[in-house]
Coordinates of C-alpha atoms (C1' of nucleotides) in Angstrom, one line a residue:
Chain A
M247 CA -8.7 -32.4 114.9
A248 CA -6.6 -33.1 111.9
S249 CA -8.6 -31.6 108.4
M250 CA -7.8 -33.6 105.7
R251 CA -8.1 -33.4 102.0
V252 CA -11.2 -35.6 100.8
K253 CA -8.5 -38.3 99.3
D254 CA -6.5 -38.3 102.0
A255 CA -10.0 -39.0 104.2
L256 CA -10.8 -41.7 101.6
A257 CA -8.4 -43.8 102.2
A258 CA -7.2 -43.2 106.4
D259 CA -8.3 -45.7 109.0
V260 CA -11.5 -45.6 110.6
G261 CA -11.9 -44.1 113.8
S262 CA -9.4 -41.5 112.6
A263 CA -11.4 -38.4 114.2
V264 CA -11.0 -35.6 111.5
T265 CA -12.1 -32.0 109.9
L266 CA -13.1 -31.5 106.1
K267 CA -13.8 -28.8 104.2
G268 CA -15.3 -28.9 100.7
W269 CA -18.7 -28.2 99.1
V270 CA -21.8 -29.6 98.7
R271 CA -23.3 -32.2 95.6
T272 CA -26.2 -33.4 97.5
R273 CA -27.7 -34.2 100.4
R274 CA -30.6 -35.9 100.8
D275 CA -32.3 -35.9 104.2
S276 CA -34.2 -39.3 106.6
K277 CA -36.2 -39.3 109.1
A278 CA -34.8 -41.7 110.4
G279 CA -33.2 -38.3 111.9
L280 CA -29.8 -37.9 110.2
S281 CA -28.7 -36.3 106.6
F282 CA -26.2 -37.3 103.7
I283 CA -24.4 -35.0 102.5
Q284 CA -22.0 -35.5 99.8
L285 CA -19.0 -33.4 100.4
H286 CA -16.1 -32.4 97.9
D287 CA -12.8 -31.1 98.0
G288 CA -11.3 -31.9 94.2
S289 CA -8.8 -33.8 95.7
C290 CA -10.5 -36.4 94.0
F291 CA -13.1 -37.3 91.7
D292 CA -15.2 -39.3 94.5
P293 CA -17.1 -36.7 97.4
I294 CA -17.3 -38.6 100.7
Q295 CA -20.4 -39.4 102.6
V296 CA -21.2 -36.7 105.8
V297 CA -23.3 -38.3 108.5
A298 CA -24.9 -35.1 109.8
K299 CA -27.6 -36.4 112.5
T300 CA -30.6 -34.4 114.1
D301 CA -28.5 -34.3 118.3
L302 CA -25.8 -31.1 115.5
S303 CA -26.6 -27.4 117.4
N304 CA -27.4 -26.3 113.6
Y305 CA -29.1 -29.7 112.4
E306 CA -33.1 -27.5 112.4
A307 CA -31.4 -24.0 111.3
E308 CA -29.0 -24.9 108.7
V309 CA -27.9 -28.7 108.0
L310 CA -32.2 -28.6 106.3
H311 CA -30.8 -26.0 104.2
L312 CA -28.2 -27.0 102.7
T313 CA -28.0 -27.2 98.8
T314 CA -25.2 -27.9 96.2
G315 CA -22.3 -25.9 95.6
C316 CA -22.6 -24.5 99.7
A317 CA -19.1 -23.9 101.3
I318 CA -19.2 -26.2 104.8
E319 CA -16.7 -28.0 107.5
V320 CA -17.4 -31.0 108.9
D321 CA -15.4 -32.3 112.2
G322 CA -15.8 -36.4 113.4
E323 CA -15.1 -38.7 113.0
L324 CA -14.9 -42.0 109.9
V325 CA -16.7 -44.6 110.6
E326 CA -17.8 -48.2 108.4
S327 CA -20.1 -47.6 106.5
K328 CA -23.8 -49.0 107.4
G329 CA -25.3 -48.2 103.9
K330 CA -23.3 -50.0 100.8
G331 CA -21.5 -47.2 98.0
Q332 CA -18.9 -46.5 100.3
R333 CA -16.0 -48.2 102.7
V334 CA -16.4 -45.1 105.6
E335 CA -18.5 -42.3 106.1
L336 CA -17.6 -39.2 108.4
L337 CA -19.6 -39.0 110.9
A338 CA -20.2 -35.2 112.1
S339 CA -20.0 -34.5 115.7
A340 CA -19.5 -30.5 114.4
L341 CA -20.4 -28.7 111.5
R342 CA -19.8 -25.3 110.4
V343 CA -21.6 -23.3 106.7
V344 CA -19.2 -21.0 106.2
G345 CA -20.4 -20.5 102.3
M346 CA -24.5 -20.8 101.4
V347 CA -25.9 -20.1 98.3
E348 CA -27.7 -16.8 97.7
D349 CA -30.8 -17.9 96.4
P350 CA -30.4 -21.9 95.7
D351 CA -33.4 -21.6 92.7
T352 CA -31.0 -19.8 90.5
Y353 CA -28.0 -22.0 91.9
P354 CA -26.4 -22.0 87.7
A355 CA -24.3 -25.2 88.6
S356 CA -27.1 -27.2 90.5
A357 CA -26.9 -31.1 91.2
K358 CA -28.0 -32.8 88.1
R359 CA -26.6 -32.8 84.5
H360 CA -25.5 -29.6 82.6
S361 CA -24.8 -29.2 78.9
F362 CA -21.3 -28.7 77.9
E363 CA -22.0 -25.9 76.4
Y364 CA -24.1 -23.9 79.2
L365 CA -21.2 -24.5 81.8
R366 CA -18.9 -22.8 78.7
E367 CA -20.8 -19.5 80.0
V368 CA -20.3 -20.0 83.7
A369 CA -16.6 -21.2 83.6
H370 CA -15.9 -19.7 87.4
L371 CA -18.4 -22.1 88.2
R372 CA -17.9 -25.7 85.8
P373 CA -15.2 -26.6 87.9
R374 CA -17.2 -27.6 90.4
T375 CA -18.9 -30.4 88.8
N376 CA -17.5 -34.1 88.3
T377 CA -16.1 -33.9 84.1
F378 CA -14.3 -30.9 84.5
G379 CA -12.9 -31.9 88.4
A380 CA -11.4 -34.9 87.3
M381 CA -9.9 -32.0 83.5
A382 CA -8.6 -29.9 85.7
R383 CA -7.0 -32.6 87.6
V384 CA -6.1 -34.8 84.3
R385 CA -4.0 -31.5 83.3
H386 CA -1.9 -30.8 85.9
R387 CA -1.2 -34.6 86.1
L388 CA 0.0 -35.0 82.4
A389 CA 1.3 -31.1 83.0
Y390 CA 3.0 -32.9 86.2
A391 CA 3.7 -35.8 84.1
I392 CA 5.4 -34.0 80.9
H393 CA 7.9 -32.5 83.3
S394 CA 9.0 -35.5 84.8
Y395 CA 9.9 -37.1 81.7
F396 CA 11.9 -34.4 80.1
E397 CA 13.7 -34.2 84.0
N398 CA 14.2 -37.5 83.7
N399 CA 16.2 -37.7 81.0
G400 CA 18.4 -34.6 81.2
F401 CA 16.4 -32.0 79.6
Y402 CA 16.1 -28.2 80.9
W403 CA 13.2 -25.9 80.6
V404 CA 13.3 -23.3 79.2
H405 CA 11.1 -20.2 79.1
T406 CA 10.1 -18.7 75.7
P407 CA 9.4 -15.1 75.7
I408 CA 5.7 -14.2 75.2
I409 CA 6.3 -11.5 73.6
T410 CA 7.9 -10.9 70.4
T411 CA 9.2 -8.9 68.3
S412 CA 9.2 -11.1 64.6
D413 CA 5.6 -11.1 62.6
A414 CA 7.5 -13.7 59.8
E415 CA 7.9 -16.7 61.8
G416 CA 4.8 -17.9 59.4
A417 CA 2.1 -19.2 62.3
G418 CA -0.5 -17.6 61.5
H419 CA -2.3 -14.4 62.1
L420 CA -0.4 -12.6 65.7
F421 CA -2.1 -10.4 68.2
R422 CA -0.9 -7.4 68.5
V423 CA 0.7 -6.2 71.3
S424 CA 1.2 -2.4 72.4
T425 CA 1.0 1.1 74.7
L426 CA 0.2 3.0 71.1
D427 CA -3.3 5.2 72.0
A428 CA -5.6 3.4 69.8
M429 CA -7.7 6.3 69.1
N430 CA -5.0 8.5 68.1
P431 CA -1.3 6.8 66.9
P432 CA 1.7 8.7 66.5
L433 CA 2.3 8.8 62.4
T434 CA 5.1 8.5 60.2
E435 CA 6.2 11.2 58.2
D436 CA 3.9 11.0 55.2
K437 CA 1.0 10.4 58.1
Q438 CA 0.3 7.2 55.9
N439 CA 1.2 4.8 59.1
V440 CA 1.3 4.6 62.5
D441 CA 5.3 5.4 63.8
W442 CA 5.6 2.0 65.3
H443 CA 9.3 3.3 66.7
E444 CA 6.9 5.3 69.2
D445 CA 5.7 1.9 70.4
F446 CA 7.0 0.2 74.4
F447 CA 9.7 -2.1 72.4
G448 CA 10.3 0.8 68.9
K449 CA 8.9 -1.2 66.7
Q450 CA 6.0 -3.8 66.2
S451 CA 6.1 -6.6 69.3
F452 CA 2.9 -9.1 69.1
L453 CA 2.5 -12.6 71.2
T454 CA 4.3 -15.6 70.3
V455 CA 3.2 -18.4 68.3
S456 CA 5.8 -20.9 69.1
G457 CA 8.7 -20.9 70.9
Q458 CA 11.1 -23.0 68.3
L459 CA 12.5 -20.6 67.1
N460 CA 14.3 -19.3 71.0
V461 CA 14.5 -22.6 72.1
E462 CA 17.0 -23.5 69.7
T463 CA 18.8 -21.1 70.8
Y464 CA 19.0 -22.4 73.7
C465 CA 19.1 -26.8 72.3
C466 CA 22.3 -25.2 70.6
A467 CA 24.1 -25.0 73.8
L468 CA 22.5 -27.0 76.1
S469 CA 21.6 -29.8 73.9
R470 CA 18.5 -30.6 75.1
V471 CA 15.9 -28.1 75.7
Y472 CA 12.3 -28.1 75.8
T473 CA 9.6 -24.5 76.1
F474 CA 6.1 -25.5 78.2
G475 CA 4.2 -22.5 78.1
P476 CA 1.1 -20.8 76.1
T477 CA 0.9 -18.9 72.9
F478 CA -1.8 -17.4 70.6
R479 CA -2.8 -16.9 67.6
A480 CA -4.9 -14.5 66.2
E481 CA -6.8 -16.9 63.4
N482 CA -10.8 -16.8 62.7
S483 CA -11.1 -20.1 62.6
N484 CA -14.3 -21.2 64.8
T485 CA -13.7 -25.3 65.4
S486 CA -13.9 -28.1 68.2
R487 CA -9.8 -28.1 67.8
H488 CA -8.8 -24.1 67.4
L489 CA -7.9 -22.1 70.5
A490 CA -6.5 -18.3 70.3
E491 CA -4.6 -19.1 73.5
F492 CA -2.9 -23.1 74.1
W493 CA 0.0 -24.6 75.8
M494 CA 2.6 -25.7 73.8
I495 CA 5.7 -28.3 74.4
E496 CA 8.0 -28.3 72.2
P497 CA 11.4 -29.7 72.9
E498 CA 14.3 -29.7 70.9
I499 CA 17.7 -31.9 70.9
A500 CA 21.0 -31.7 69.6
F501 CA 23.1 -34.0 68.1
A502 CA 20.0 -35.3 66.7
D503 CA 18.2 -36.2 63.5
L504 CA 14.9 -37.2 63.0
A505 CA 14.7 -40.4 63.6
D506 CA 15.6 -39.9 67.3
N507 CA 13.2 -36.9 67.0
A508 CA 10.3 -39.9 66.3
K509 CA 11.8 -41.7 69.6
L510 CA 11.5 -39.0 71.3
A511 CA 8.2 -38.4 71.0
E512 CA 7.7 -42.0 71.5
G513 CA 9.4 -42.2 74.4
L514 CA 7.1 -38.2 75.9
L515 CA 4.1 -40.3 74.7
K516 CA 3.9 -43.8 76.0
Y517 CA 5.4 -42.2 79.1
V518 CA 2.6 -39.5 80.6
F519 CA 0.0 -41.6 79.6
D520 CA 0.7 -44.4 81.7
D521 CA 1.6 -41.6 84.1
L522 CA -1.6 -40.5 84.1
L523 CA -3.3 -44.0 83.7
T524 CA -1.7 -45.0 87.6
H525 CA -1.5 -41.2 88.4
C526 CA -5.4 -40.6 88.5
A527 CA -7.3 -43.9 87.7
D528 CA -10.0 -42.8 89.3
D529 CA -11.0 -39.2 86.9
A530 CA -9.7 -42.3 83.2
A531 CA -12.1 -44.5 84.8
F532 CA -15.0 -41.7 85.1
F533 CA -13.8 -40.7 81.7
D534 CA -13.8 -43.9 80.3
Q535 CA -17.1 -44.4 81.6
R536 CA -19.0 -41.4 80.9
I537 CA -17.1 -39.4 77.9
E538 CA -15.7 -41.9 76.0
K539 CA -15.9 -45.9 76.1
G540 CA -12.6 -47.7 75.3
L541 CA -10.7 -44.8 75.9
I542 CA -8.3 -46.8 78.3
D543 CA -7.9 -49.6 76.6
R544 CA -7.1 -47.3 73.6
L545 CA -4.0 -45.5 75.9
K546 CA -2.6 -48.8 77.5
H547 CA -3.2 -50.1 72.6
V548 CA -0.3 -46.6 72.3
I549 CA 1.1 -48.1 75.2
A550 CA 2.0 -51.4 74.3
S551 CA 2.1 -51.0 71.0
P552 CA 5.7 -49.5 69.1
F553 CA 5.2 -46.5 67.1
R554 CA 4.7 -47.4 63.3
T555 CA 7.8 -45.0 60.3
L556 CA 6.2 -44.9 57.2
P557 CA 7.6 -42.5 54.7
Y558 CA 4.9 -39.6 53.7
T559 CA 5.5 -41.1 49.3
E560 CA 4.3 -44.8 50.4
A561 CA 1.7 -42.8 52.9
V562 CA 0.4 -41.7 49.5
E563 CA 0.6 -45.2 47.7
I564 CA -1.4 -47.3 51.0
L565 CA -4.7 -44.2 51.0
Q566 CA -5.0 -44.6 46.7
K567 CA -4.4 -48.3 47.4
S568 CA -6.5 -48.7 49.7
G569 CA -10.0 -48.8 47.6
K570 CA -10.9 -46.1 50.2
K571 CA -13.2 -43.4 49.0
F572 CA -12.0 -40.1 50.8
E573 CA -13.9 -37.0 50.7
F574 CA -10.7 -35.5 49.6
P575 CA -8.1 -37.6 47.1
V576 CA -4.7 -38.3 47.7
E577 CA -2.1 -37.0 45.6
W578 CA 1.8 -36.4 45.5
G579 CA 2.3 -33.0 47.1
S580 CA -0.8 -32.3 48.9
D581 CA -1.3 -32.9 52.8
L582 CA -3.2 -35.2 54.4
Q583 CA -6.1 -34.4 55.5
S584 CA -7.5 -35.3 58.5
E585 CA -9.9 -38.7 56.9
H586 CA -6.9 -39.6 55.4
E587 CA -4.5 -39.3 58.6
R588 CA -7.0 -41.9 60.6
Y589 CA -7.0 -44.4 58.0
L590 CA -3.5 -45.1 58.0
T591 CA -3.8 -45.4 61.8
E592 CA -6.9 -47.0 62.7
E593 CA -7.3 -49.4 59.6
A594 CA -3.9 -49.4 57.7
F595 CA -1.9 -50.6 60.3
N596 CA -3.9 -49.9 64.3
Q597 CA -0.7 -48.8 65.6
P598 CA 0.1 -45.0 65.9
V599 CA 2.5 -44.2 62.8
V600 CA 5.0 -40.9 62.5
V601 CA 5.0 -40.1 58.3
V602 CA 7.8 -38.8 57.8
D603 CA 9.6 -36.9 54.9
Y604 CA 6.8 -34.6 53.3
P605 CA 7.2 -33.2 50.4
K606 CA 8.9 -29.0 50.5
D607 CA 5.9 -26.7 49.6
I608 CA 3.5 -27.7 52.6
K609 CA 6.2 -27.7 54.9
A610 CA 8.0 -25.0 57.2
F611 CA 11.9 -23.2 55.4
Y612 CA 13.1 -24.5 58.4
M613 CA 12.5 -27.9 57.7
R614 CA 15.8 -29.6 56.9
M615 CA 15.6 -30.6 52.9
N616 CA 16.3 -34.1 52.1
D617 CA 19.3 -35.2 49.5
D618 CA 16.5 -35.7 47.0
Q619 CA 15.2 -32.6 47.0
K620 CA 11.8 -33.0 46.7
T621 CA 10.9 -34.1 50.4
V622 CA 11.8 -32.2 53.9
A623 CA 13.0 -34.1 57.1
A624 CA 9.5 -33.6 59.0
M625 CA 7.7 -35.8 60.9
D626 CA 3.7 -35.9 62.3
V627 CA 2.5 -38.6 64.5
L628 CA -0.7 -39.9 64.0
V629 CA -2.0 -41.9 66.4
P630 CA -5.4 -43.7 66.4
G631 CA -9.1 -41.7 67.8
V632 CA -6.9 -38.9 66.6
G633 CA -5.0 -38.8 63.8
E634 CA -2.8 -35.9 64.2
L635 CA -1.2 -35.1 67.8
I636 CA 2.5 -33.9 67.3
G637 CA 4.3 -31.7 64.6
G638 CA 8.1 -32.2 64.1
S639 CA 11.3 -31.9 62.1
Q640 CA 14.7 -31.9 61.7
R641 CA 16.0 -28.2 61.2
E642 CA 18.0 -27.4 59.0
E643 CA 21.6 -26.5 59.9
R644 CA 23.1 -25.8 56.6
L645 CA 23.1 -22.0 56.1
D646 CA 23.5 -21.7 52.5
V647 CA 20.6 -24.5 52.2
L648 CA 18.5 -22.4 54.4
D649 CA 19.6 -19.0 53.0
A650 CA 18.4 -20.2 49.5
R651 CA 14.8 -21.7 51.4
L652 CA 13.9 -18.1 52.5
D653 CA 14.6 -16.9 49.3
E654 CA 12.3 -19.4 47.9
M655 CA 9.7 -19.0 50.2
G656 CA 9.8 -15.1 50.0
L657 CA 11.0 -14.3 53.1
P658 CA 13.3 -11.5 54.5
K659 CA 16.3 -12.7 55.2
D660 CA 17.1 -10.0 57.6
E661 CA 14.8 -11.0 60.1
Y662 CA 16.2 -13.7 60.5
G663 CA 19.7 -12.6 61.8
W664 CA 19.8 -14.2 64.8
Y665 CA 18.3 -17.5 64.1
R666 CA 21.4 -17.4 61.0
D667 CA 23.9 -17.0 63.1
L668 CA 23.1 -20.8 64.8
R669 CA 23.3 -21.7 61.6
R670 CA 27.3 -19.5 60.9
Y671 CA 28.7 -20.4 64.3
G672 CA 29.4 -24.2 65.4
T673 CA 26.4 -25.5 63.5
V674 CA 24.7 -28.5 64.1
P675 CA 21.9 -31.4 63.8
H676 CA 19.0 -30.7 65.4
A677 CA 15.6 -30.9 65.3
G678 CA 12.3 -30.6 67.3
F679 CA 9.0 -31.0 67.4
G680 CA 5.4 -29.9 69.2
L681 CA 2.0 -30.7 71.1
G682 CA -0.4 -29.0 71.7
F683 CA -1.2 -29.6 75.7
E684 CA -5.1 -29.1 75.4
R685 CA -5.0 -31.7 72.5
L686 CA -3.2 -33.9 75.0
V687 CA -5.6 -33.0 77.1
M688 CA -8.5 -34.1 74.7
Y689 CA -7.0 -37.9 73.6
C690 CA -6.4 -38.2 77.1
T691 CA -9.9 -38.3 78.9
G692 CA -11.7 -38.2 75.3
L693 CA -13.5 -34.1 75.4
Q694 CA -14.3 -33.9 72.1
N695 CA -14.4 -30.2 72.4
I696 CA -11.2 -28.3 73.5
R697 CA -12.7 -25.4 74.7
D698 CA -14.0 -27.4 76.9
A699 CA -10.4 -29.4 78.1
I700 CA -8.6 -25.6 79.2
P701 CA -9.8 -24.4 82.4
F702 CA -10.6 -20.8 80.8
P703 CA -11.4 -20.8 77.4
R704 CA -10.0 -18.1 74.0
A705 CA -11.5 -18.1 71.0
P706 CA -12.7 -15.5 68.5
G707 CA -15.8 -12.9 70.9
Q708 CA -15.0 -15.5 73.9
A709 CA -12.8 -14.5 76.8
A710 CA -15.3 -14.1 79.7
F711 CA -14.1 -14.5 83.2
Chain B
rU277 C1' -13.9 -16.6 56.9
rC278 C1' -18.2 -20.5 54.1
rC279 C1' -22.1 -24.4 54.8
rC280 C1' -26.0 -26.2 57.7
rC281 C1' -28.7 -26.1 62.0
rG282 C1' -30.7 -24.1 67.5
rA283 C1' -32.0 -20.7 70.3
rU284 C1' -39.2 -21.5 74.9
rA285 C1' -38.9 -21.7 83.2
rG286 C1' -33.0 -22.0 87.2
rC287 C1' -30.8 -26.5 83.5
rU288 C1' -32.5 -30.1 79.5
rC289 C1' -36.9 -29.9 76.1
rA290 C1' -42.3 -29.9 74.3
rA291 C1' -46.1 -27.0 72.5
rU292 C1' -50.5 -28.3 63.3
rG293 C1' -51.0 -19.9 62.8
rG294 C1' -55.6 -19.7 67.9
rU295 C1' -55.3 -20.3 76.5
rA296 C1' -46.7 -22.1 77.4
rG297 C1' -45.9 -28.1 78.9
rA298 C1' -43.3 -31.5 81.1
rG299 C1' -39.2 -33.9 84.1
rC300 C1' -34.4 -31.9 87.0
rG301 C1' -33.5 -28.0 89.8
rA302 C1' -36.1 -24.8 93.5
rG303 C1' -39.5 -23.9 98.1
rC304 C1' -43.2 -26.6 101.8
rG305 C1' -44.8 -31.8 103.4
rG306 C1' -44.3 -37.4 103.5
rC307 C1' -41.7 -41.3 104.2
rU308 C1' -36.7 -44.0 104.3
rG309 C1' -29.4 -45.9 106.3
rU310 C1' -30.1 -42.4 101.5
rU311 C1' -26.3 -43.2 97.2
rA312 C1' -27.4 -37.9 91.1
rA313 C1' -33.4 -42.1 96.2
rC314 C1' -38.8 -41.8 96.5
rC315 C1' -43.7 -39.7 96.9
rG316 C1' -47.7 -35.4 97.0
rC317 C1' -48.6 -29.9 97.0
rU318 C1' -46.3 -25.1 95.1
rA319 C1' -43.9 -21.3 93.3
rG320 C1' -41.0 -20.7 88.5
rG321 C1' -41.8 -16.8 81.2
rU322 C1' -40.2 -9.5 77.7
rU323 C1' -40.8 -17.6 73.8
rC324 C1' -33.4 -13.8 72.1
rC325 C1' -33.4 -8.6 69.7
rA326 C1' -34.9 -5.6 66.5
rG327 C1' -39.1 -5.0 62.5
rG328 C1' -42.8 -7.1 58.9
rU329 C1' -47.5 -10.7 57.4
rU330 C1' -51.4 -11.9 60.0
rC331 C1' -58.6 -11.0 62.8
rG332 C1' -54.2 -13.0 65.4
rA333 C1' -47.5 -15.2 65.7
rG334 C1' -43.3 -19.7 70.5
rU335 C1' -44.7 -21.4 64.8
rC336 C1' -44.2 -17.6 59.1
rC337 C1' -40.5 -13.3 56.5
rU338 C1' -36.7 -9.4 56.8
rG339 C1' -32.3 -8.3 59.4
rG340 C1' -29.5 -8.5 64.1
rU341 C1' -26.5 -11.6 68.2
rC342 C1' -25.1 -15.5 70.6
rG343 C1' -24.7 -20.5 70.9
rG344 C1' -24.0 -26.2 68.6
rG345 C1' -22.3 -29.0 63.8
rG346 C1' -18.7 -29.8 59.8
rA347 C1' -15.0 -27.0 56.2
rG348 C1' -10.6 -24.9 56.0
rC349 C1' -6.2 -23.2 58.9
rC350 C1' -3.4 -25.9 61.9
rA351 C1' -1.2 -27.2 67.8

RNA sequence: UCCCCGAUAGCUCAAUGGUAGAGCGAGCGGCUGUUAACCGCUAGGUUCCAGGUUCGAGUCCUGGUCGGGGAGCCA
């Protein structure tokens, strides 16, 4: 008897003899001499209906005691369902209990609605629910689609380091990595500081906040590269859009400018949205129905719309002339707030908008100076529904300009030795962007809290499981 | 980190300062090719923690812990 996934069984021919293995969602008994068991194994959104009749040897002893969460194996034949709601069902010839629920009365994820807040407290069981099973599958498919897109377009995946010794990337607080004894660290001669020379790497080390600077080096050799891995921010920010540990996709392309960068972002987003709607149709339908109405139409709208490029300066003028009352005033030189971004992409244009050429004072040192000496070649991709999804830039490839920017921002040049070397030995215009993976998952599922878009969320004070 | 809100049964929530309640889930029974079924019965509580006010506190006050929403920061 062939062991099969529920997903395949639901599509298989009537008459097939199969074995299915999974967990019980619900059990309903009929005194006509049978029980209906909804069995799921995570292979797809839908469970399959198992029909267990009283002639099973363990019907009284075990089947009638199955509750939500029990693990079972079922041998049987796929038959046309006599009831409504499903094409086929599994008529059981044998049912083996693999793992019972110890105390059904206190099973934390019973067959009822639970709040997302509660399920975060039982993160080891939340994948058994519709929403988090679907989230996990969508997450997988998005990651797969991202790799596929890059593979199809000649990119190489570069594994940038998790541990770095650069403490001057300027992207928030870092988590320290150390093997020193926290209770009794070695001190410098004057006893005023910890002597980091004694630490594992001979200097201070941290968890990475971005793979960008590293991936630029491979970009300037392999031409088209990307990173896809975890990043860490020790910011004490407690919001529905921030995590201490999150995954980021950072492509980097050589011999390319900001327009090429925007085109890449557009191509990537459209590809992964389309792939998701094709390959996770059942999960997408669930999110569209139960989490955010109109989700699928929103994604289709992005797929069908050209992305509009809009210089920051024009964006500010549009916002100022909009007559719209914003909580924060709009003026040239300050960063766009979320409400401004939403207005531009939702009301002003109703299409994805790529805002480019931001004032240099609000952007990072490595972004390429424009000829006006006031703006840099940075871009934010704004999409209807959430606002900013991607941030990127053309990188400063001219060493003298880069050095001037480092000086201007008070950053130590000696910390950027290898980064500056790239500009001395065959420098080339290049560009890239960062896409927060969990924010992409949020956008594709409608989930409102980023902690529900990752299997095991890490946030200030939260690292159980 | 700042502002606001909250914490009562396994879960979701009620309860004017005066005997702690319901729905779901669970157990038992009934009924039915059922669809998060339906009907009945039963069990289930240190009302987040520590103080305080009061004849009396789930309720009011102070402090703490945890959670949620918003802001800042960003991806």
